[in-house]
Amino acid sequence: MNEEKQSMSFDPAVKLTSRRSGPAYWFVFADERLLVREGNPSVQVPLMENLALLGLEPIRQQVLGTLDQHPCYSAELPPETTPPAGFSFQGLRRLFGLLDEELFSIAVRAKQIVSWDQTHQYCGRCGTKTRGMDDERAKVCPACGFTSFPRIAPAVIVAVTRGDELLLARAQRFPKGFYSVLAGFVEAGETLEECVRREIREEVGVDVENIRYFGSQSWPFPHSLMIAFTAEYAGGELRPDSSEIADAGWFGPDRLPWVPEKISIARSLIDWFVESRDQ
Ligand SMILES: [Zn+2]
């Protein structure tokens, strides 16, 4: 298994160039949950010629590309589908760390493509049935030519530091005691840097400077691209916007509250802070 992991390389594609036979990876969703073969301790994505072997009939399926010469497909099943024996449907968050990393990242991609395919069956301009383009991940309307692409919503997420302290906030929707770095969706016409300044000012009332790119993460809940930054406090008093933020504060590396799990880039930012202050 480990040797195989070294060589795994995913090559995205909209169609498969040659007629391939042999087993394919199937990233199959019912009601936003992925079909996995139960294993102990890890779980597996089905690797087989077709879904009929499991007695499953997808509503739609899409080509994702190839992984080590194995075709990869995504597919959508009716939401009420019962999993075959030995399989179950699982939310992606639960599968982080249980699925192989490469397969997990393909599953993240698959979930967004399945959802886009499902919600763009008809033209958003004139209502005609769309069709998929051959050479691009796009759908075109045969009547009016309107073309749509998988929707991605960019959001910034920011670690604001003040000396040896990190700004963390508890959103109203978070469980009690749970804090994270601030995040918000980019508005039309806004640069990422403008969005960082606006979000921090709106949510907690402070100004930031020295905004630096940190990294990014595809976040399929439902179709975000999280773009992470670090920034330094530049002035103002912490005044949480009570409609969104229940509480906010400055935390030292040794007295952090309950924070997000490893799956998220929020946690990578928090870990970066702890490591950079831990010298
Ligand atoms: Zn149209």
Short mmCIF file of C-alpha atoms and ligand atoms in Angstrom, two decimals:
data_model
loop_
_atom_site.label_atom_id
_atom_site.label_comp_id
_atom_site.label_asym_id
_atom_site.label_seq_id
_atom_site.Cartn_x
_atom_site.Cartn_y
_atom_site.Cartn_z
CA MET A 1 0.00 0.00 0.00
CA ASN A 2 2.77 2.43 0.92
CA GLU A 3 4.82 1.76 -2.21
CA GLU A 4 1.71 2.38 -4.26
CA LYS A 5 1.16 5.69 -2.49
CA GLN A 6 4.57 6.99 -3.62
CA SER A 7 3.72 6.61 -7.29
CA MET A 8 0.10 7.79 -7.22
CA SER A 9 -0.40 10.65 -9.58
CA PHE A 10 -3.73 12.08 -10.66
CA ASP A 11 -4.13 13.47 -14.14
CA PRO A 12 -7.39 15.43 -14.51
CA ALA A 13 -9.35 15.11 -17.77
CA VAL A 14 -12.82 15.82 -19.13
CA LYS A 15 -12.79 12.77 -21.39
CA LEU A 16 -10.57 9.72 -21.61
CA THR A 17 -8.38 9.72 -24.70
CA SER A 18 -8.26 5.99 -25.40
CA ARG A 19 -10.73 3.26 -24.82
CA ARG A 20 -9.64 1.87 -21.49
CA SER A 21 -10.53 -1.37 -19.91
CA GLY A 22 -9.78 -2.59 -16.45
CA PRO A 23 -10.91 -1.32 -13.11
CA ALA A 24 -11.76 2.35 -12.52
CA TYR A 25 -12.03 4.38 -9.33
CA TRP A 26 -15.65 5.35 -8.67
CA PHE A 27 -16.35 8.45 -6.59
CA VAL A 28 -20.04 7.94 -6.08
CA PHE A 29 -22.29 10.27 -4.12
CA ALA A 30 -25.78 9.92 -2.74
CA ASP A 31 -27.12 12.93 -0.89
CA GLU A 32 -23.62 14.50 -0.76
CA ARG A 33 -22.07 11.42 0.87
CA LEU A 34 -19.35 9.31 -0.72
CA LEU A 35 -19.70 5.55 -1.22
CA VAL A 36 -16.78 3.74 0.46
CA ARG A 37 -15.87 0.14 1.07
CA GLU A 38 -15.63 -0.38 4.79
CA GLY A 39 -12.22 -1.41 6.06
CA ASN A 40 -10.37 -1.41 9.30
CA PRO A 41 -8.83 1.06 10.02
CA SER A 42 -8.95 2.68 6.57
CA VAL A 43 -11.76 2.83 4.03
CA GLN A 44 -11.51 2.49 0.25
CA VAL A 45 -12.96 4.05 -2.85
CA PRO A 46 -14.47 1.32 -5.06
CA LEU A 47 -12.05 0.18 -7.80
CA MET A 48 -14.00 -1.83 -10.37
CA GLU A 49 -15.09 -1.96 -14.00
CA ASN A 50 -18.52 -0.51 -13.46
CA LEU A 51 -21.13 0.25 -10.84
CA ALA A 52 -23.48 -2.43 -12.13
CA LEU A 53 -21.17 -4.92 -10.36
CA LEU A 54 -22.47 -3.40 -7.12
CA GLY A 55 -26.03 -3.34 -8.42
CA LEU A 56 -25.98 0.46 -8.59
CA GLU A 57 -27.47 2.60 -11.33
CA PRO A 58 -26.24 6.20 -11.32
CA ILE A 59 -28.43 9.10 -12.45
CA ARG A 60 -25.40 10.74 -14.07
CA GLN A 61 -21.68 10.12 -14.23
CA GLN A 62 -18.65 12.23 -15.14
CA VAL A 63 -15.05 11.59 -16.17
CA LEU A 64 -12.57 12.99 -13.64
CA GLY A 65 -9.28 11.83 -15.17
CA THR A 66 -6.86 9.02 -14.43
CA LEU A 67 -5.01 7.91 -11.35
CA ASP A 68 -2.04 5.66 -12.12
CA GLN A 69 -3.66 4.62 -15.41
CA HIS A 70 -6.96 3.81 -13.70
CA PRO A 71 -9.84 5.88 -15.06
CA CYS A 72 -11.60 7.92 -12.37
CA TYR A 73 -15.30 8.67 -12.53
CA SER A 74 -17.70 10.56 -10.36
CA ALA A 75 -21.35 9.60 -10.24
CA GLU A 76 -24.59 10.59 -8.57
CA LEU A 77 -27.03 8.08 -7.13
CA PRO A 78 -30.61 8.72 -6.02
CA PRO A 79 -30.46 10.17 -2.48
CA GLU A 80 -32.32 7.27 -0.90
CA THR A 81 -29.94 4.58 -2.29
CA THR A 82 -29.12 1.77 0.13
CA PRO A 83 -25.37 0.99 0.15
CA PRO A 84 -24.33 -2.49 -1.05
CA ALA A 85 -23.16 -4.97 1.62
CA GLY A 86 -19.74 -3.98 3.01
CA PHE A 87 -20.14 -0.37 1.83
CA SER A 88 -21.47 2.81 3.38
CA PHE A 89 -22.07 6.45 2.49
CA GLN A 90 -19.91 8.88 4.45
CA GLY A 91 -19.58 12.66 4.64
CA LEU A 92 -16.21 13.90 3.35
CA ARG A 93 -15.29 15.57 6.63
CA ARG A 94 -15.45 12.21 8.37
CA LEU A 95 -13.27 10.59 5.72
CA PHE A 96 -10.34 12.96 6.14
CA GLY A 97 -7.42 10.91 7.47
CA LEU A 98 -9.27 7.63 6.76
CA LEU A 99 -8.98 7.79 2.97
CA ASP A 100 -5.63 7.93 1.20
CA GLU A 101 -4.67 11.62 0.74
CA GLU A 102 -4.68 11.55 -3.07
CA LEU A 103 -8.04 9.77 -3.18
CA PHE A 104 -9.45 12.25 -0.66
CA SER A 105 -8.42 15.20 -2.82
CA ILE A 106 -10.02 13.57 -5.89
CA ALA A 107 -13.18 13.01 -3.81
CA VAL A 108 -13.21 16.74 -2.96
CA ARG A 109 -13.05 17.51 -6.69
CA ALA A 110 -15.65 14.85 -7.49
CA LYS A 111 -18.16 16.22 -4.99
CA GLN A 112 -18.04 19.66 -6.60
CA ILE A 113 -18.32 18.30 -10.15
CA VAL A 114 -21.28 16.07 -9.24
CA SER A 115 -23.01 19.02 -7.59
CA TRP A 116 -22.33 21.35 -10.54
CA ASP A 117 -23.58 18.76 -13.04
CA GLN A 118 -26.73 18.24 -10.99
CA THR A 119 -27.55 21.96 -10.69
CA HIS A 120 -26.68 23.03 -14.27
CA GLN A 121 -28.82 20.66 -16.33
CA TYR A 122 -30.73 23.64 -17.75
CA CYS A 123 -29.51 26.96 -19.12
CA GLY A 124 -29.55 29.70 -16.50
CA ARG A 125 -30.45 32.25 -19.17
CA CYS A 126 -33.18 30.60 -21.27
CA GLY A 127 -34.01 27.30 -19.56
CA THR A 128 -33.05 24.98 -22.43
CA LYS A 129 -31.44 21.62 -21.56
CA THR A 130 -27.65 22.12 -21.58
CA ARG A 131 -25.03 19.76 -22.92
CA GLY A 132 -21.51 19.08 -21.71
CA MET A 133 -18.61 20.32 -23.84
CA ASP A 134 -16.22 17.68 -25.16
CA ASP A 135 -12.90 19.28 -24.37
CA GLU A 136 -13.64 21.46 -21.36
CA ARG A 137 -15.36 21.21 -17.97
CA ALA A 138 -18.23 23.37 -19.18
CA LYS A 139 -21.87 23.19 -20.23
CA VAL A 140 -23.23 25.04 -23.20
CA CYS A 141 -26.81 25.92 -24.10
CA PRO A 142 -27.66 24.72 -27.64
CA ALA A 143 -30.32 27.45 -27.98
CA CYS A 144 -28.59 30.63 -26.82
CA GLY A 145 -24.92 29.61 -26.49
CA PHE A 146 -24.68 30.53 -22.81
CA THR A 147 -21.78 28.62 -21.24
CA SER A 148 -21.39 27.74 -17.59
CA PHE A 149 -18.41 26.40 -15.66
CA PRO A 150 -18.17 24.72 -12.26
CA ARG A 151 -18.90 27.39 -9.72
CA ILE A 152 -16.16 28.20 -7.22
CA ALA A 153 -16.72 30.74 -4.44
CA PRO A 154 -13.46 32.32 -3.23
CA ALA A 155 -13.20 33.11 0.46
CA VAL A 156 -10.33 34.59 2.45
CA ILE A 157 -9.22 33.20 5.78
CA VAL A 158 -6.79 35.19 7.89
CA ALA A 159 -4.46 34.71 10.85
CA VAL A 160 -4.18 38.19 12.40
CA THR A 161 -1.30 38.46 14.86
CA ARG A 162 -0.40 41.11 17.42
CA GLY A 163 3.09 40.34 18.70
CA ASP A 164 2.85 36.92 20.29
CA GLU A 165 -0.93 36.78 20.18
CA LEU A 166 -3.35 35.45 17.59
CA LEU A 167 -6.83 36.81 16.92
CA LEU A 168 -9.45 34.09 17.24
CA ALA A 169 -13.20 34.46 17.15
CA ARG A 170 -16.25 32.38 17.92
CA ALA A 171 -18.94 32.74 15.26
CA GLN A 172 -22.54 32.67 16.49
CA ARG A 173 -23.01 29.35 14.66
CA PHE A 174 -19.98 27.68 16.36
CA PRO A 175 -20.41 25.35 19.34
CA LYS A 176 -19.66 26.84 22.73
CA GLY A 177 -15.92 27.18 23.40
CA PHE A 178 -14.89 26.69 19.75
CA TYR A 179 -12.77 29.44 18.14
CA SER A 180 -11.15 29.92 14.75
CA VAL A 181 -9.43 32.47 12.58
CA LEU A 182 -11.69 34.89 10.68
CA ALA A 183 -12.97 34.10 7.19
CA GLY A 184 -15.36 35.57 4.67
CA PHE A 185 -16.46 35.39 1.05
CA VAL A 186 -14.94 37.65 -1.58
CA GLU A 187 -17.46 40.13 -2.99
CA ALA A 188 -17.83 40.93 -6.70
CA GLY A 189 -15.26 43.51 -7.77
CA GLU A 190 -13.08 43.10 -4.70
CA THR A 191 -9.39 42.14 -4.56
CA LEU A 192 -8.32 39.52 -2.03
CA GLU A 193 -6.43 42.16 -0.01
CA GLU A 194 -9.48 44.45 0.07
CA CYS A 195 -11.56 41.50 1.21
CA VAL A 196 -9.12 40.72 4.04
CA ARG A 197 -9.24 44.34 5.30
CA ARG A 198 -13.04 44.57 4.99
CA GLU A 199 -13.82 41.24 6.64
CA ILE A 200 -11.57 41.88 9.64
CA ARG A 201 -12.90 45.42 10.06
CA GLU A 202 -16.55 44.33 9.70
CA GLU A 203 -16.31 41.31 11.96
CA VAL A 204 -14.14 42.60 14.79
CA GLY A 205 -13.48 46.31 14.12
CA VAL A 206 -9.68 46.27 13.78
CA ASP A 207 -7.31 47.27 10.97
CA VAL A 208 -4.57 45.03 9.58
CA GLU A 209 -1.35 45.50 7.62
CA ASN A 210 1.42 43.37 6.07
CA ILE A 211 -1.06 40.99 4.45
CA ARG A 212 0.82 37.95 3.14
CA TYR A 213 -0.32 34.96 1.15
CA PHE A 214 -0.15 31.71 3.12
CA GLY A 215 -1.77 28.98 1.00
CA SER A 216 -5.08 27.74 -0.34
CA GLN A 217 -7.47 24.83 -0.01
CA SER A 218 -10.39 23.56 -2.02
CA TRP A 219 -13.28 23.29 0.43
CA PRO A 220 -16.24 21.41 -1.03
CA PHE A 221 -18.90 22.58 1.48
CA PRO A 222 -20.35 23.29 -1.00
CA HIS A 223 -17.81 24.83 -3.45
CA SER A 224 -15.40 27.23 -1.77
CA LEU A 225 -11.79 27.98 -2.48
CA MET A 226 -10.22 29.09 0.79
CA ILE A 227 -7.34 31.54 0.25
CA ALA A 228 -5.34 31.92 3.44
CA PHE A 229 -3.34 34.95 4.56
CA THR A 230 -1.39 36.11 7.54
CA ALA A 231 -1.71 39.77 8.60
CA GLU A 232 -0.57 41.97 11.44
CA TYR A 233 -2.72 44.08 13.71
CA ALA A 234 -2.46 47.76 12.76
CA GLY A 235 -4.88 49.49 15.14
CA GLY A 236 -8.41 49.72 16.49
CA GLU A 237 -10.22 48.15 19.39
CA LEU A 238 -11.75 44.65 19.28
CA ARG A 239 -15.48 45.16 18.82
CA PRO A 240 -17.08 41.92 17.56
CA ASP A 241 -20.05 42.38 15.24
CA SER A 242 -22.64 40.63 17.38
CA SER A 243 -24.80 39.49 14.45
CA GLU A 244 -22.00 37.19 13.26
CA ILE A 245 -19.40 36.95 16.01
CA ALA A 246 -20.24 35.85 19.56
CA ASP A 247 -16.78 36.55 20.96
CA ALA A 248 -13.26 37.43 19.82
CA GLY A 249 -9.95 37.72 21.62
CA TRP A 250 -6.16 37.66 21.45
CA PHE A 251 -4.65 34.30 22.38
CA GLY A 252 -1.06 33.35 23.18
CA PRO A 253 0.34 30.06 21.77
CA ASP A 254 0.14 28.36 25.17
CA ARG A 255 -3.47 29.23 25.96
CA LEU A 256 -5.36 28.40 22.79
CA PRO A 257 -9.04 27.45 23.06
CA TRP A 258 -10.71 24.57 21.19
CA VAL A 259 -9.76 25.10 17.52
CA PRO A 260 -10.57 23.42 14.15
CA GLU A 261 -9.29 19.95 13.26
CA LYS A 262 -6.38 19.15 10.95
CA ILE A 263 -8.54 18.89 7.83
CA SER A 264 -8.86 22.66 7.43
CA ILE A 265 -6.48 25.39 6.38
CA ALA A 266 -7.76 27.31 9.44
CA ARG A 267 -5.87 24.79 11.54
CA SER A 268 -2.76 25.10 9.33
CA LEU A 269 -2.78 28.85 10.03
CA ILE A 270 -3.14 28.26 13.77
CA ASP A 271 -0.36 25.64 13.73
CA TRP A 272 1.85 28.08 11.80
CA PHE A 273 1.25 30.69 14.52
CA VAL A 274 2.10 28.27 17.34
CA GLU A 275 5.26 27.05 15.59
CA SER A 276 6.44 30.56 14.72
CA ARG A 277 6.02 31.74 18.34
CA ASP A 278 7.44 28.60 19.89
CA GLN A 279 11.14 29.38 19.37
ZN ZN B 1 -29.85 29.24 -23.14
#
